[in-house]
């Protein structure tokens, strides 16, 4: 037996080097469960009608939180709420346009009214429009800025006011915010803005024990990217999909495309007490396409 197969063999039998018998430790120690638990906490998730936002709601539910789901996509919100309830959780649906400051304030008020507290706020809602700078319209620039940048800004402001016992705000940026590429300028500038907004907010809210961090995902299989290979009639152009996935995976040393869960494990870390000493940071679940 070669060395690698031997290690695999021992691992498959639950044995550790130097240990005589099977490993009867629990899957996670009680201390690890405590550190990553969101039990008894309330988490607002914007962009919760699909993609990373829906998965964040499910991951936070699995960790024990009550979730408040916000999005402009009301049908998708109801579907997410059903998934949360099927997972044993409680979901409050609050249809919200994150570009509307008053609506975002009302979302925070609704969360506190329903659960008496607000602990986690994830600004996930986002849109993308590809255009060369010389061709971009004011409407393109305004639409993307309004959702991605203002939406995150109003979210931080509302959460910062509503969190009474400390908390964690998680913004969703993008690898695009640090990786220049043609046609990405509008989206990229909003995501670069989110990175620095995250740091500024961390300095203001830290004294209230509110941590503010961001994740900057790499290419993740969600409706946002699936639109690139979905035909107007809803069918999948498999050649276009395979070609784009290959290009994106080739940019990663790991040669991987992310699932929404790859993003929400990182979000859970930032939401939980396990990251109590972490603020003003941009965490990069991106397969290594940008390293900093
Ligand atoms: N998928 C990727 O490869 C990728 C990579 C980097 C960053 N991101 C970021 O992740 C976040 C989630 O994107 P996703 O991939 O899940 O895409 P998605 O399109 O599946 O989800 C985005 C959600 O935002 C919602 N939304 C749009 N405008 C809104 C508004 N005004 N108010 C409230 N909700 C609104 C949409 O209805 C949708 O449910 C976005 O901020 C996106 O920029 C995604």
PDB file of N, CA and C in Angstrom, residues 63-163:
ATOM      1  N   UNK A  63     -28.183  27.304  11.305  1.00  0.00           N
ATOM      2  CA  UNK A  63     -27.377  27.680  12.472  1.00  0.00           C
ATOM      3  C   UNK A  63     -28.244  28.148  13.631  1.00  0.00           C
ATOM      4  N   UNK A  64     -29.585  28.210  13.414  1.00  0.00           N
ATOM      5  CA  UNK A  64     -30.489  28.494  14.530  1.00  0.00           C
ATOM      6  C   UNK A  64     -31.152  29.859  14.510  1.00  0.00           C
ATOM      7  N   UNK A  65     -30.861  30.697  13.513  1.00  0.00           N
ATOM      8  CA  UNK A  65     -31.425  32.056  13.506  1.00  0.00           C
ATOM      9  C   UNK A  65     -32.873  32.069  13.022  1.00  0.00           C
ATOM     10  N   UNK A  66     -33.616  33.113  13.445  1.00  0.00           N
ATOM     11  CA  UNK A  66     -34.878  33.472  12.795  1.00  0.00           C
ATOM     12  C   UNK A  66     -34.503  34.414  11.662  1.00  0.00           C
ATOM     13  N   UNK A  67     -35.073  34.195  10.472  1.00  0.00           N
ATOM     14  CA  UNK A  67     -34.639  35.016   9.339  1.00  0.00           C
ATOM     15  C   UNK A  67     -35.745  35.941   8.848  1.00  0.00           C
ATOM     16  N   UNK A  68     -35.320  37.119   8.408  1.00  0.00           N
ATOM     17  CA  UNK A  68     -36.224  38.100   7.823  1.00  0.00           C
ATOM     18  C   UNK A  68     -35.773  38.275   6.379  1.00  0.00           C
ATOM     19  N   UNK A  69     -36.680  37.974   5.449  1.00  0.00           N
ATOM     20  CA  UNK A  69     -36.302  37.854   4.040  1.00  0.00           C
ATOM     21  C   UNK A  69     -36.778  39.068   3.248  1.00  0.00           C
ATOM     22  N   UNK A  70     -35.849  39.734   2.561  1.00  0.00           N
ATOM     23  CA  UNK A  70     -36.187  40.934   1.796  1.00  0.00           C
ATOM     24  C   UNK A  70     -35.701  40.796   0.356  1.00  0.00           C
ATOM     25  N   UNK A  71     -36.505  41.287  -0.580  1.00  0.00           N
ATOM     26  CA  UNK A  71     -36.143  41.256  -2.000  1.00  0.00           C
ATOM     27  C   UNK A  71     -37.260  41.969  -2.753  1.00  0.00           C
ATOM     28  N   UNK A  72     -37.014  42.292  -4.028  1.00  0.00           N
ATOM     29  CA  UNK A  72     -38.112  42.792  -4.868  1.00  0.00           C
ATOM     30  C   UNK A  72     -38.859  41.634  -5.531  1.00  0.00           C
ATOM     31  N   UNK A  73     -38.273  40.457  -5.509  1.00  0.00           N
ATOM     32  CA  UNK A  73     -38.885  39.290  -6.152  1.00  0.00           C
ATOM     33  C   UNK A  73     -39.797  38.564  -5.187  1.00  0.00           C
ATOM     34  N   UNK A  74     -41.103  38.908  -5.222  1.00  0.00           N
ATOM     35  CA  UNK A  74     -42.004  38.405  -4.164  1.00  0.00           C
ATOM     36  C   UNK A  74     -42.251  36.902  -4.267  1.00  0.00           C
ATOM     37  N   UNK A  75     -42.315  36.384  -5.514  1.00  0.00           N
ATOM     38  CA  UNK A  75     -42.543  34.939  -5.671  1.00  0.00           C
ATOM     39  C   UNK A  75     -41.348  34.162  -5.109  1.00  0.00           C
ATOM     40  N   UNK A  76     -40.164  34.620  -5.453  1.00  0.00           N
ATOM     41  CA  UNK A  76     -38.944  33.962  -4.963  1.00  0.00           C
ATOM     42  C   UNK A  76     -38.846  34.030  -3.439  1.00  0.00           C
ATOM     43  N   UNK A  77     -39.288  35.151  -2.864  1.00  0.00           N
ATOM     44  CA  UNK A  77     -39.266  35.288  -1.404  1.00  0.00           C
ATOM     45  C   UNK A  77     -40.145  34.232  -0.749  1.00  0.00           C
ATOM     46  N   UNK A  78     -41.344  34.042  -1.333  1.00  0.00           N
ATOM     47  CA  UNK A  78     -42.269  33.039  -0.751  1.00  0.00           C
ATOM     48  C   UNK A  78     -41.655  31.648  -0.860  1.00  0.00           C
ATOM     49  N   UNK A  79     -40.968  31.375  -1.982  1.00  0.00           N
ATOM     50  CA  UNK A  79     -40.328  30.056  -2.123  1.00  0.00           C
ATOM     51  C   UNK A  79     -39.227  29.880  -1.073  1.00  0.00           C
ATOM     52  N   UNK A  80     -38.442  30.929  -0.856  1.00  0.00           N
ATOM     53  CA  UNK A  80     -37.379  30.836   0.159  1.00  0.00           C
ATOM     54  C   UNK A  80     -37.993  30.605   1.537  1.00  0.00           C
ATOM     55  N   UNK A  81     -39.089  31.326   1.828  1.00  0.00           N
ATOM     56  CA  UNK A  81     -39.743  31.165   3.139  1.00  0.00           C
ATOM     57  C   UNK A  81     -40.181  29.715   3.332  1.00  0.00           C
ATOM     58  N   UNK A  82     -40.716  29.104   2.264  1.00  0.00           N
ATOM     59  CA  UNK A  82     -41.147  27.691   2.370  1.00  0.00           C
ATOM     60  C   UNK A  82     -39.947  26.792   2.660  1.00  0.00           C
ATOM     61  N   UNK A  83     -38.819  27.060   2.007  1.00  0.00           N
ATOM     62  CA  UNK A  83     -37.618  26.242   2.231  1.00  0.00           C
ATOM     63  C   UNK A  83     -37.116  26.404   3.666  1.00  0.00           C
ATOM     64  N   UNK A  84     -37.173  27.651   4.174  1.00  0.00           N
ATOM     65  CA  UNK A  84     -36.746  27.906   5.562  1.00  0.00           C
ATOM     66  C   UNK A  84     -37.641  27.124   6.523  1.00  0.00           C
ATOM     67  N   UNK A  85     -38.964  27.191   6.267  1.00  0.00           N
ATOM     68  CA  UNK A  85     -39.884  26.483   7.166  1.00  0.00           C
ATOM     69  C   UNK A  85     -39.688  24.972   7.064  1.00  0.00           C
ATOM     70  N   UNK A  86     -39.418  24.471   5.863  1.00  0.00           N
ATOM     71  CA  UNK A  86     -39.174  23.030   5.694  1.00  0.00           C
ATOM     72  C   UNK A  86     -37.911  22.611   6.451  1.00  0.00           C
ATOM     73  N   UNK A  87     -36.996  23.566   6.634  1.00  0.00           N
ATOM     74  CA  UNK A  87     -35.761  23.261   7.378  1.00  0.00           C
ATOM     75  C   UNK A  87     -35.947  23.461   8.877  1.00  0.00           C
ATOM     76  N   UNK A  88     -37.198  23.734   9.286  1.00  0.00           N
ATOM     77  CA  UNK A  88     -37.493  23.856  10.722  1.00  0.00           C
ATOM     78  C   UNK A  88     -37.341  25.272  11.254  1.00  0.00           C
ATOM     79  N   UNK A  89     -37.154  26.257  10.356  1.00  0.00           N
ATOM     80  CA  UNK A  89     -36.929  27.634  10.811  1.00  0.00           C
ATOM     81  C   UNK A  89     -38.161  28.509  10.713  1.00  0.00           C
ATOM     82  N   UNK A  90     -37.984  29.773  11.126  1.00  0.00           N
ATOM     83  CA  UNK A  90     -39.059  30.760  11.048  1.00  0.00           C
ATOM     84  C   UNK A  90     -38.622  31.884  10.126  1.00  0.00           C
ATOM     85  N   UNK A  91     -39.503  32.216   9.157  1.00  0.00           N
ATOM     86  CA  UNK A  91     -39.160  33.271   8.199  1.00  0.00           C
ATOM     87  C   UNK A  91     -40.237  34.346   8.189  1.00  0.00           C
ATOM     88  N   UNK A  92     -39.806  35.596   8.200  1.00  0.00           N
ATOM     89  CA  UNK A  92     -40.717  36.721   7.999  1.00  0.00           C
ATOM     90  C   UNK A  92     -40.381  37.308   6.635  1.00  0.00           C
ATOM     91  N   UNK A  93     -41.397  37.447   5.773  1.00  0.00           N
ATOM     92  CA  UNK A  93     -41.164  37.967   4.425  1.00  0.00           C
ATOM     93  C   UNK A  93     -41.515  39.456   4.398  1.00  0.00           C
ATOM     94  N   UNK A  94     -40.563  40.284   3.987  1.00  0.00           N
ATOM     95  CA  UNK A  94     -40.812  41.726   3.888  1.00  0.00           C
ATOM     96  C   UNK A  94     -40.346  42.208   2.505  1.00  0.00           C
ATOM     97  N   UNK A  95     -41.245  42.217   1.523  1.00  0.00           N
ATOM     98  CA  UNK A  95     -40.841  42.688   0.188  1.00  0.00           C
ATOM     99  C   UNK A  95     -40.230  44.091   0.291  1.00  0.00           C
ATOM    100  N   UNK A  96     -39.016  44.244  -0.233  1.00  0.00           N
ATOM    101  CA  UNK A  96     -38.276  45.496  -0.027  1.00  0.00           C
ATOM    102  C   UNK A  96     -37.422  45.813  -1.248  1.00  0.00           C
ATOM    103  N   UNK A  97     -37.479  47.076  -1.684  1.00  0.00           N
ATOM    104  CA  UNK A  97     -36.539  47.562  -2.696  1.00  0.00           C
ATOM    105  C   UNK A  97     -35.382  48.216  -1.936  1.00  0.00           C
ATOM    106  N   UNK A  98     -34.189  47.616  -2.002  1.00  0.00           N
ATOM    107  CA  UNK A  98     -33.089  48.114  -1.157  1.00  0.00           C
ATOM    108  C   UNK A  98     -32.599  49.509  -1.573  1.00  0.00           C
ATOM    109  N   UNK A  99     -32.994  49.945  -2.767  1.00  0.00           N
ATOM    110  CA  UNK A  99     -32.610  51.301  -3.192  1.00  0.00           C
ATOM    111  C   UNK A  99     -33.478  52.373  -2.558  1.00  0.00           C
ATOM    112  N   UNK A 100     -34.506  51.975  -1.861  1.00  0.00           N
ATOM    113  CA  UNK A 100     -35.467  52.901  -1.260  1.00  0.00           C
ATOM    114  C   UNK A 100     -35.172  52.992   0.247  1.00  0.00           C
ATOM    115  N   UNK A 101     -34.575  54.107   0.648  1.00  0.00           N
ATOM    116  CA  UNK A 101     -34.117  54.253   2.037  1.00  0.00           C
ATOM    117  C   UNK A 101     -35.237  54.018   3.045  1.00  0.00           C
ATOM    118  N   UNK A 102     -36.432  54.579   2.759  1.00  0.00           N
ATOM    119  CA  UNK A 102     -37.541  54.435   3.710  1.00  0.00           C
ATOM    120  C   UNK A 102     -37.951  52.968   3.824  1.00  0.00           C
ATOM    121  N   UNK A 103     -37.942  52.250   2.703  1.00  0.00           N
ATOM    122  CA  UNK A 103     -38.334  50.836   2.731  1.00  0.00           C
ATOM    123  C   UNK A 103     -37.313  50.020   3.527  1.00  0.00           C
ATOM    124  N   UNK A 104     -36.041  50.372   3.414  1.00  0.00           N
ATOM    125  CA  UNK A 104     -35.007  49.629   4.150  1.00  0.00           C
ATOM    126  C   UNK A 104     -35.127  49.912   5.650  1.00  0.00           C
ATOM    127  N   UNK A 105     -35.435  51.148   5.995  1.00  0.00           N
ATOM    128  CA  UNK A 105     -35.683  51.459   7.416  1.00  0.00           C
ATOM    129  C   UNK A 105     -36.875  50.671   7.943  1.00  0.00           C
ATOM    130  N   UNK A 106     -37.930  50.588   7.118  1.00  0.00           N
ATOM    131  CA  UNK A 106     -39.129  49.847   7.537  1.00  0.00           C
ATOM    132  C   UNK A 106     -38.797  48.361   7.708  1.00  0.00           C
ATOM    133  N   UNK A 107     -37.879  47.850   6.912  1.00  0.00           N
ATOM    134  CA  UNK A 107     -37.459  46.442   7.032  1.00  0.00           C
ATOM    135  C   UNK A 107     -36.819  46.195   8.402  1.00  0.00           C
ATOM    136  N   UNK A 108     -35.949  47.109   8.799  1.00  0.00           N
ATOM    137  CA  UNK A 108     -35.291  46.958  10.110  1.00  0.00           C
ATOM    138  C   UNK A 108     -36.325  47.030  11.236  1.00  0.00           C
ATOM    139  N   UNK A 109     -37.263  47.961  11.108  1.00  0.00           N
ATOM    140  CA  UNK A 109     -38.300  48.109  12.139  1.00  0.00           C
ATOM    141  C   UNK A 109     -39.143  46.833  12.210  1.00  0.00           C
ATOM    142  N   UNK A 110     -39.487  46.266  11.043  1.00  0.00           N
ATOM    143  CA  UNK A 110     -40.308  45.044  11.013  1.00  0.00           C
ATOM    144  C   UNK A 110     -39.563  43.885  11.674  1.00  0.00           C
ATOM    145  N   UNK A 111     -38.255  43.800  11.445  1.00  0.00           N
ATOM    146  CA  UNK A 111     -37.461  42.703  12.024  1.00  0.00           C
ATOM    147  C   UNK A 111     -37.463  42.804  13.554  1.00  0.00           C
ATOM    148  N   UNK A 112     -37.255  44.023  14.064  1.00  0.00           N
ATOM    149  CA  UNK A 112     -37.201  44.211  15.521  1.00  0.00           C
ATOM    150  C   UNK A 112     -38.586  43.992  16.127  1.00  0.00           C
ATOM    151  N   UNK A 113     -39.624  44.473  15.421  1.00  0.00           N
ATOM    152  CA  UNK A 113     -40.987  44.306  15.944  1.00  0.00           C
ATOM    153  C   UNK A 113     -41.326  42.810  16.050  1.00  0.00           C
ATOM    154  N   UNK A 114     -40.922  42.031  15.054  1.00  0.00           N
ATOM    155  CA  UNK A 114     -41.280  40.602  15.036  1.00  0.00           C
ATOM    156  C   UNK A 114     -40.497  39.814  16.071  1.00  0.00           C
ATOM    157  N   UNK A 115     -39.238  40.154  16.277  1.00  0.00           N
ATOM    158  CA  UNK A 115     -38.384  39.277  17.090  1.00  0.00           C
ATOM    159  C   UNK A 115     -37.772  39.966  18.311  1.00  0.00           C
ATOM    160  N   UNK A 116     -37.982  41.286  18.425  1.00  0.00           N
ATOM    161  CA  UNK A 116     -37.488  42.000  19.610  1.00  0.00           C
ATOM    162  C   UNK A 116     -35.996  42.275  19.570  1.00  0.00           C
ATOM    163  N   UNK A 117     -35.321  41.872  18.512  1.00  0.00           N
ATOM    164  CA  UNK A 117     -33.881  42.109  18.443  1.00  0.00           C
ATOM    165  C   UNK A 117     -33.409  41.956  16.999  1.00  0.00           C
ATOM    166  N   UNK A 118     -32.235  42.525  16.723  1.00  0.00           N
ATOM    167  CA  UNK A 118     -31.625  42.382  15.395  1.00  0.00           C
ATOM    168  C   UNK A 118     -30.132  42.142  15.606  1.00  0.00           C
ATOM    169  N   UNK A 119     -29.636  41.031  15.080  1.00  0.00           N
ATOM    170  CA  UNK A 119     -28.251  40.633  15.348  1.00  0.00           C
ATOM    171  C   UNK A 119     -27.377  40.577  14.095  1.00  0.00           C
ATOM    172  N   UNK A 120     -27.984  40.183  12.972  1.00  0.00           N
ATOM    173  CA  UNK A 120     -27.214  39.984  11.741  1.00  0.00           C
ATOM    174  C   UNK A 120     -27.951  40.654  10.597  1.00  0.00           C
ATOM    175  N   UNK A 121     -27.203  41.343   9.746  1.00  0.00           N
ATOM    176  CA  UNK A 121     -27.826  41.967   8.560  1.00  0.00           C
ATOM    177  C   UNK A 121     -26.914  41.684   7.368  1.00  0.00           C
ATOM    178  N   UNK A 122     -27.439  40.925   6.399  1.00  0.00           N
ATOM    179  CA  UNK A 122     -26.644  40.591   5.209  1.00  0.00           C
ATOM    180  C   UNK A 122     -27.175  41.348   4.001  1.00  0.00           C
ATOM    181  N   UNK A 123     -26.339  42.248   3.466  1.00  0.00           N
ATOM    182  CA  UNK A 123     -26.683  43.007   2.263  1.00  0.00           C
ATOM    183  C   UNK A 123     -26.257  42.202   1.042  1.00  0.00           C
ATOM    184  N   UNK A 124     -27.176  41.364   0.539  1.00  0.00           N
ATOM    185  CA  UNK A 124     -26.829  40.459  -0.562  1.00  0.00           C
ATOM    186  C   UNK A 124     -27.375  40.941  -1.908  1.00  0.00           C
ATOM    187  N   UNK A 125     -28.477  41.708  -1.891  1.00  0.00           N
ATOM    188  CA  UNK A 125     -29.109  42.114  -3.153  1.00  0.00           C
ATOM    189  C   UNK A 125     -28.093  42.796  -4.068  1.00  0.00           C
ATOM    190  N   UNK A 126     -28.140  42.440  -5.329  1.00  0.00           N
ATOM    191  CA  UNK A 126     -27.223  43.070  -6.278  1.00  0.00           C
ATOM    192  C   UNK A 126     -27.658  42.798  -7.702  1.00  0.00           C
ATOM    193  N   UNK A 127     -27.276  43.688  -8.615  1.00  0.00           N
ATOM    194  CA  UNK A 127     -27.545  43.463 -10.042  1.00  0.00           C
ATOM    195  C   UNK A 127     -26.283  43.781 -10.831  1.00  0.00           C
ATOM    196  N   UNK A 128     -26.246  43.297 -12.061  1.00  0.00           N
ATOM    197  CA  UNK A 128     -25.088  43.548 -12.924  1.00  0.00           C
ATOM    198  C   UNK A 128     -25.587  43.993 -14.302  1.00  0.00           C
ATOM    199  N   UNK A 129     -24.901  44.945 -14.896  1.00  0.00           N
ATOM    200  CA  UNK A 129     -25.138  45.284 -16.306  1.00  0.00           C
ATOM    201  C   UNK A 129     -23.777  45.428 -16.963  1.00  0.00           C
ATOM    202  N   UNK A 130     -23.577  44.702 -18.032  1.00  0.00           N
ATOM    203  CA  UNK A 130     -22.299  44.778 -18.741  1.00  0.00           C
ATOM    204  C   UNK A 130     -22.383  45.834 -19.827  1.00  0.00           C
ATOM    205  N   UNK A 131     -21.369  46.692 -19.892  1.00  0.00           N
ATOM    206  CA  UNK A 131     -21.331  47.708 -20.939  1.00  0.00           C
ATOM    207  C   UNK A 131     -19.923  48.282 -21.038  1.00  0.00           C
ATOM    208  N   UNK A 132     -19.500  48.598 -22.248  1.00  0.00           N
ATOM    209  CA  UNK A 132     -18.270  49.387 -22.374  1.00  0.00           C
ATOM    210  C   UNK A 132     -18.547  50.782 -21.810  1.00  0.00           C
ATOM    211  N   UNK A 133     -17.533  51.402 -21.223  1.00  0.00           N
ATOM    212  CA  UNK A 133     -17.725  52.735 -20.627  1.00  0.00           C
ATOM    213  C   UNK A 133     -18.215  53.726 -21.678  1.00  0.00           C
ATOM    214  N   UNK A 134     -17.680  53.623 -22.874  1.00  0.00           N
ATOM    215  CA  UNK A 134     -18.063  54.598 -23.910  1.00  0.00           C
ATOM    216  C   UNK A 134     -19.517  54.429 -24.354  1.00  0.00           C
ATOM    217  N   UNK A 135     -20.106  53.299 -24.045  1.00  0.00           N
ATOM    218  CA  UNK A 135     -21.499  53.047 -24.457  1.00  0.00           C
ATOM    219  C   UNK A 135     -22.502  53.129 -23.305  1.00  0.00           C
ATOM    220  N   UNK A 136     -22.026  53.186 -22.064  1.00  0.00           N
ATOM    221  CA  UNK A 136     -22.935  53.088 -20.910  1.00  0.00           C
ATOM    222  C   UNK A 136     -23.901  54.262 -20.880  1.00  0.00           C
ATOM    223  N   UNK A 137     -25.144  53.970 -20.511  1.00  0.00           N
ATOM    224  CA  UNK A 137     -26.157  55.023 -20.403  1.00  0.00           C
ATOM    225  C   UNK A 137     -26.273  55.470 -18.950  1.00  0.00           C
ATOM    226  N   UNK A 138     -26.768  56.691 -18.734  1.00  0.00           N
ATOM    227  CA  UNK A 138     -27.001  57.128 -17.348  1.00  0.00           C
ATOM    228  C   UNK A 138     -27.924  56.156 -16.624  1.00  0.00           C
ATOM    229  N   UNK A 139     -28.864  55.569 -17.350  1.00  0.00           N
ATOM    230  CA  UNK A 139     -29.812  54.630 -16.719  1.00  0.00           C
ATOM    231  C   UNK A 139     -29.072  53.380 -16.207  1.00  0.00           C
ATOM    232  N   UNK A 140     -28.112  52.878 -17.024  1.00  0.00           N
ATOM    233  CA  UNK A 140     -27.319  51.719 -16.589  1.00  0.00           C
ATOM    234  C   UNK A 140     -26.568  52.043 -15.298  1.00  0.00           C
ATOM    235  N   UNK A 141     -25.874  53.182 -15.331  1.00  0.00           N
ATOM    236  CA  UNK A 141     -25.022  53.547 -14.185  1.00  0.00           C
ATOM    237  C   UNK A 141     -25.879  53.750 -12.941  1.00  0.00           C
ATOM    238  N   UNK A 142     -27.016  54.440 -13.135  1.00  0.00           N
ATOM    239  CA  UNK A 142     -27.854  54.720 -11.974  1.00  0.00           C
ATOM    240  C   UNK A 142     -28.481  53.452 -11.398  1.00  0.00           C
ATOM    241  N   UNK A 143     -28.954  52.563 -12.279  1.00  0.00           N
ATOM    242  CA  UNK A 143     -29.652  51.356 -11.798  1.00  0.00           C
ATOM    243  C   UNK A 143     -28.715  50.484 -10.955  1.00  0.00           C
ATOM    244  N   UNK A 144     -27.503  50.270 -11.437  1.00  0.00           N
ATOM    245  CA  UNK A 144     -26.587  49.370 -10.721  1.00  0.00           C
ATOM    246  C   UNK A 144     -26.100  50.037  -9.432  1.00  0.00           C
ATOM    247  N   UNK A 145     -25.818  51.330  -9.509  1.00  0.00           N
ATOM    248  CA  UNK A 145     -25.351  52.044  -8.319  1.00  0.00           C
ATOM    249  C   UNK A 145     -26.438  52.065  -7.243  1.00  0.00           C
ATOM    250  N   UNK A 146     -27.656  52.271  -7.695  1.00  0.00           N
ATOM    251  CA  UNK A 146     -28.780  52.378  -6.741  1.00  0.00           C
ATOM    252  C   UNK A 146     -28.943  51.085  -5.938  1.00  0.00           C
ATOM    253  N   UNK A 147     -28.895  49.936  -6.608  1.00  0.00           N
ATOM    254  CA  UNK A 147     -29.094  48.669  -5.876  1.00  0.00           C
ATOM    255  C   UNK A 147     -27.827  48.292  -5.104  1.00  0.00           C
ATOM    256  N   UNK A 148     -26.691  48.239  -5.797  1.00  0.00           N
ATOM    257  CA  UNK A 148     -25.490  47.663  -5.178  1.00  0.00           C
ATOM    258  C   UNK A 148     -24.894  48.579  -4.108  1.00  0.00           C
ATOM    259  N   UNK A 149     -24.759  49.855  -4.441  1.00  0.00           N
ATOM    260  CA  UNK A 149     -24.042  50.741  -3.519  1.00  0.00           C
ATOM    261  C   UNK A 149     -24.988  51.427  -2.536  1.00  0.00           C
ATOM    262  N   UNK A 150     -26.009  52.090  -3.071  1.00  0.00           N
ATOM    263  CA  UNK A 150     -26.958  52.739  -2.159  1.00  0.00           C
ATOM    264  C   UNK A 150     -27.677  51.691  -1.317  1.00  0.00           C
ATOM    265  N   UNK A 151     -28.061  50.572  -1.932  1.00  0.00           N
ATOM    266  CA  UNK A 151     -28.771  49.519  -1.195  1.00  0.00           C
ATOM    267  C   UNK A 151     -27.952  49.053  -0.007  1.00  0.00           C
ATOM    268  N   UNK A 152     -26.640  48.881  -0.221  1.00  0.00           N
ATOM    269  CA  UNK A 152     -25.763  48.450   0.872  1.00  0.00           C
ATOM    270  C   UNK A 152     -25.634  49.568   1.911  1.00  0.00           C
ATOM    271  N   UNK A 153     -25.534  50.803   1.415  1.00  0.00           N
ATOM    272  CA  UNK A 153     -25.398  51.965   2.308  1.00  0.00           C
ATOM    273  C   UNK A 153     -26.623  52.088   3.232  1.00  0.00           C
ATOM    274  N   UNK A 154     -27.823  52.018   2.610  1.00  0.00           N
ATOM    275  CA  UNK A 154     -29.047  52.153   3.430  1.00  0.00           C
ATOM    276  C   UNK A 154     -29.180  50.966   4.375  1.00  0.00           C
ATOM    277  N   UNK A 155     -28.722  49.797   3.949  1.00  0.00           N
ATOM    278  CA  UNK A 155     -28.784  48.607   4.809  1.00  0.00           C
ATOM    279  C   UNK A 155     -27.902  48.786   6.031  1.00  0.00           C
ATOM    280  N   UNK A 156     -26.687  49.259   5.823  1.00  0.00           N
ATOM    281  CA  UNK A 156     -25.777  49.474   6.955  1.00  0.00           C
ATOM    282  C   UNK A 156     -26.382  50.510   7.917  1.00  0.00           C
ATOM    283  N   UNK A 157     -26.937  51.574   7.326  1.00  0.00           N
ATOM    284  CA  UNK A 157     -27.494  52.653   8.162  1.00  0.00           C
ATOM    285  C   UNK A 157     -28.656  52.124   9.013  1.00  0.00           C
ATOM    286  N   UNK A 158     -29.560  51.381   8.370  1.00  0.00           N
ATOM    287  CA  UNK A 158     -30.738  50.878   9.104  1.00  0.00           C
ATOM    288  C   UNK A 158     -30.301  49.880  10.180  1.00  0.00           C
ATOM    289  N   UNK A 159     -29.389  48.991   9.829  1.00  0.00           N
ATOM    290  CA  UNK A 159     -28.929  47.990  10.809  1.00  0.00           C
ATOM    291  C   UNK A 159     -28.188  48.676  11.947  1.00  0.00           C
ATOM    292  N   UNK A 160     -27.360  49.654  11.610  1.00  0.00           N
ATOM    293  CA  UNK A 160     -26.581  50.365  12.629  1.00  0.00           C
ATOM    294  C   UNK A 160     -27.472  51.051  13.649  1.00  0.00           C
ATOM    295  N   UNK A 161     -28.626  51.521  13.190  1.00  0.00           N
ATOM    296  CA  UNK A 161     -29.570  52.158  14.128  1.00  0.00           C
ATOM    297  C   UNK A 161     -30.335  51.122  14.942  1.00  0.00           C
ATOM    298  N   UNK A 162     -30.687  49.994  14.295  1.00  0.00           N
ATOM    299  CA  UNK A 162     -31.611  49.039  14.942  1.00  0.00           C
ATOM    300  C   UNK A 162     -30.920  48.030  15.861  1.00  0.00           C
ATOM    301  N   UNK A 163     -29.608  47.788  15.653  1.00  0.00           N
ATOM    302  CA  UNK A 163     -28.923  46.783  16.486  1.00  0.00           C
ATOM    303  C   UNK A 163     -28.627  47.390  17.858  1.00  0.00           C
TER     304      UNK A 163
END
